C-alpha positions as a Markdown table, in Angstrom:
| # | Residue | x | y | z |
|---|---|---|---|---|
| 1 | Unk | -198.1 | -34.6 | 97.5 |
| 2 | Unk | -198.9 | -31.1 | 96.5 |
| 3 | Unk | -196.2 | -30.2 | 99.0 |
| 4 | Unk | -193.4 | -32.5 | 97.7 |
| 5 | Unk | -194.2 | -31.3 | 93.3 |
| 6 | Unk | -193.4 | -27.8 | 94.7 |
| 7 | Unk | -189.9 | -28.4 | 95.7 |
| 8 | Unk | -189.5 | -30.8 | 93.5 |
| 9 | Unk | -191.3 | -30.2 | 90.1 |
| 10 | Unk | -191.9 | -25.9 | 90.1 |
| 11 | Unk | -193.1 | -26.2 | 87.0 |
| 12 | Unk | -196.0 | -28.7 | 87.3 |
| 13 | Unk | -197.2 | -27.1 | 90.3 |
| 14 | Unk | -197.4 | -23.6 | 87.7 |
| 15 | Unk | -199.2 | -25.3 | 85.1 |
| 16 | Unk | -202.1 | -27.2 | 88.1 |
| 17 | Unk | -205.6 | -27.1 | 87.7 |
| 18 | Unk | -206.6 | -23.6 | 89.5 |
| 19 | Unk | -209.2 | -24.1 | 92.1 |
| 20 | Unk | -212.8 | -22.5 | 92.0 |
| 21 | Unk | -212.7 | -20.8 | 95.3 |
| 22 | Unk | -216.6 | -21.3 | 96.2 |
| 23 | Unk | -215.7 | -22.3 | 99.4 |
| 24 | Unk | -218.5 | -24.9 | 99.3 |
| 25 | Unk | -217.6 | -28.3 | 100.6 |
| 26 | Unk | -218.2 | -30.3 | 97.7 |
| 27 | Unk | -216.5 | -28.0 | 95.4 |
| 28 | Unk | -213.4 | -27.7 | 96.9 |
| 29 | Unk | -213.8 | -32.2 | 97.4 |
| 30 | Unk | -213.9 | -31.8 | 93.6 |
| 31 | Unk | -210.8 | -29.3 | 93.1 |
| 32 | Unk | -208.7 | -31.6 | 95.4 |
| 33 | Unk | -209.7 | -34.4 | 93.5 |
| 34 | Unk | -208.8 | -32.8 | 90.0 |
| 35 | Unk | -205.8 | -31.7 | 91.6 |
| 36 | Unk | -204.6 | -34.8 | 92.4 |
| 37 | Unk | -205.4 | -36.5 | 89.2 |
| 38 | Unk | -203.1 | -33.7 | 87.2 |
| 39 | Unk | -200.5 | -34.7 | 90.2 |
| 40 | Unk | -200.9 | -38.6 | 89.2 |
| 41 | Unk | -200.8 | -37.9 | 85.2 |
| 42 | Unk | -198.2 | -35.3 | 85.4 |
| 43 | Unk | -195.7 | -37.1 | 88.4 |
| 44 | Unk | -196.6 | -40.2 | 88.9 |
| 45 | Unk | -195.2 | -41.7 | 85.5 |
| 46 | Unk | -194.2 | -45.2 | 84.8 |
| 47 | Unk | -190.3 | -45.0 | 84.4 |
| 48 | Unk | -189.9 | -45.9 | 80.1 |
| 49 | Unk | -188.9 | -49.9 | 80.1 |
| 50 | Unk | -185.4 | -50.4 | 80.5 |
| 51 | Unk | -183.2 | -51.4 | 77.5 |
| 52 | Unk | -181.6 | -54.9 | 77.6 |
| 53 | Unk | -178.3 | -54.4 | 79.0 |
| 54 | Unk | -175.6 | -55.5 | 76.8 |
| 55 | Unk | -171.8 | -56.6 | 78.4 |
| 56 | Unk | -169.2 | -54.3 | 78.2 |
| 57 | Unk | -167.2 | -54.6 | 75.4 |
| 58 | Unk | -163.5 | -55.1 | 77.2 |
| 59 | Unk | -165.1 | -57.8 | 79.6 |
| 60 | Unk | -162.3 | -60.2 | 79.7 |
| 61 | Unk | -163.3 | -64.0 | 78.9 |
| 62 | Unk | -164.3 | -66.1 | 81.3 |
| 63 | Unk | -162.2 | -69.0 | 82.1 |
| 64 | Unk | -163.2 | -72.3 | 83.1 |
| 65 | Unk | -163.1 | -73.8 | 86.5 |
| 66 | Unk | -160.2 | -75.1 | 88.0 |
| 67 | Unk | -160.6 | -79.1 | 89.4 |
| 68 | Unk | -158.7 | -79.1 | 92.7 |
């Protein structure tokens, strides 16, 4: 993930949560964990809802079916 909002999203990876470089198992469980929560807040974003489509305006009418 971290990999992919490099090339993708430079500016998010900037702005991440800086680790505490303790090098102490637990610590570093912790800063991967906060990591990826900033990831999931900051990337993984619903899409907004999607507006009711609407016909195009020089749609010609439709006609009705022909009885063979």
């Amino acid at each position: 993930i971290k990999e992919l909002a490099r090339r993708w999203y430079p500016a998010i990876v900037a702005k991440s949560p800086l680790k505490k470089d303790t090098h102490r198992a637990l610590d570093d469980i912790r800063d991967s964990i906060d990591e990826l929560r900033y990831y999931r807040t900051s990337i993984f974003v619903p899409p907004p809802p999607a507006r009711p489509s609407q016909p195009p305006a020089s749609t010609p009418p439709s006609t009705p079916p022909v009885d063979a």
